[in-house]
């Protein structure tokens, strides 16, 4: 079930560093690093988590950054699964 805008805003307030995409259908966080290797490691971590949870992120990375976005494609927007995946990724990094 797609989340309502008020619920999305409340959940985003609890997810430090995550922001809503302009179309309101994804949440995104950019991670900044010094160098390329850490960015690749972050991309691999997001991919591993997606495989483990069965909920895959869109990942973009390059020298010094990795951007991770979650959306539930088959629902056409944000669901509980997206915020749960973001929370799990945050927990792995803490």
Short mmCIF file of C-alpha atoms in Angstrom, two decimals, residues 39-85:
data_model
loop_
_atom_site.label_atom_id
_atom_site.label_comp_id
_atom_site.label_asym_id
_atom_site.label_seq_id
_atom_site.Cartn_x
_atom_site.Cartn_y
_atom_site.Cartn_z
CA UNK A 39 31.98 4.60 -2.65
CA UNK A 40 32.19 1.18 -4.33
CA UNK A 41 31.98 -0.55 -0.93
CA UNK A 42 28.84 1.46 -0.12
CA UNK A 43 27.27 0.53 -3.46
CA UNK A 44 28.08 -3.13 -2.79
CA UNK A 45 26.57 -2.89 0.69
CA UNK A 46 23.34 -1.44 -0.72
CA UNK A 47 23.26 -4.20 -3.36
CA UNK A 48 23.89 -6.90 -0.75
CA UNK A 49 21.11 -5.52 1.45
CA UNK A 50 18.73 -5.45 -1.50
CA UNK A 51 19.44 -9.08 -2.29
CA UNK A 52 19.06 -10.10 1.34
CA UNK A 53 15.76 -8.25 1.81
CA UNK A 54 14.36 -8.81 -1.67
CA UNK A 55 13.91 -5.04 -2.02
CA UNK A 56 16.50 -3.49 -4.30
CA UNK A 57 17.66 0.11 -4.34
CA UNK A 58 18.70 2.25 -7.25
CA UNK A 59 22.40 2.95 -6.68
CA UNK A 60 24.61 5.54 -8.36
CA UNK A 61 28.25 6.02 -7.43
CA UNK A 62 31.48 7.58 -8.54
CA UNK A 63 34.61 9.10 -7.07
CA UNK A 64 33.72 10.24 -3.56
CA UNK A 65 29.99 9.52 -3.49
CA UNK A 66 27.29 6.87 -3.48
CA UNK A 67 23.61 7.71 -3.82
CA UNK A 68 20.98 5.18 -2.75
CA UNK A 69 17.28 5.47 -3.58
CA UNK A 70 14.40 3.27 -2.51
CA UNK A 71 10.96 3.01 -4.10
CA UNK A 72 8.45 0.21 -4.51
CA UNK A 73 8.15 0.02 -8.28
CA UNK A 74 5.24 -2.39 -8.46
CA UNK A 75 3.22 -0.16 -6.10
CA UNK A 76 4.18 3.00 -7.94
CA UNK A 77 5.49 4.86 -4.91
CA UNK A 78 6.69 4.63 -1.34
CA UNK A 79 5.67 1.82 1.00
CA UNK A 80 6.70 0.47 4.39
CA UNK A 81 9.35 -1.64 2.61
CA UNK A 82 11.25 1.46 1.45
CA UNK A 83 11.53 2.96 4.92
CA UNK A 84 12.41 -0.42 6.43
CA UNK A 85 15.21 -0.85 3.88
#
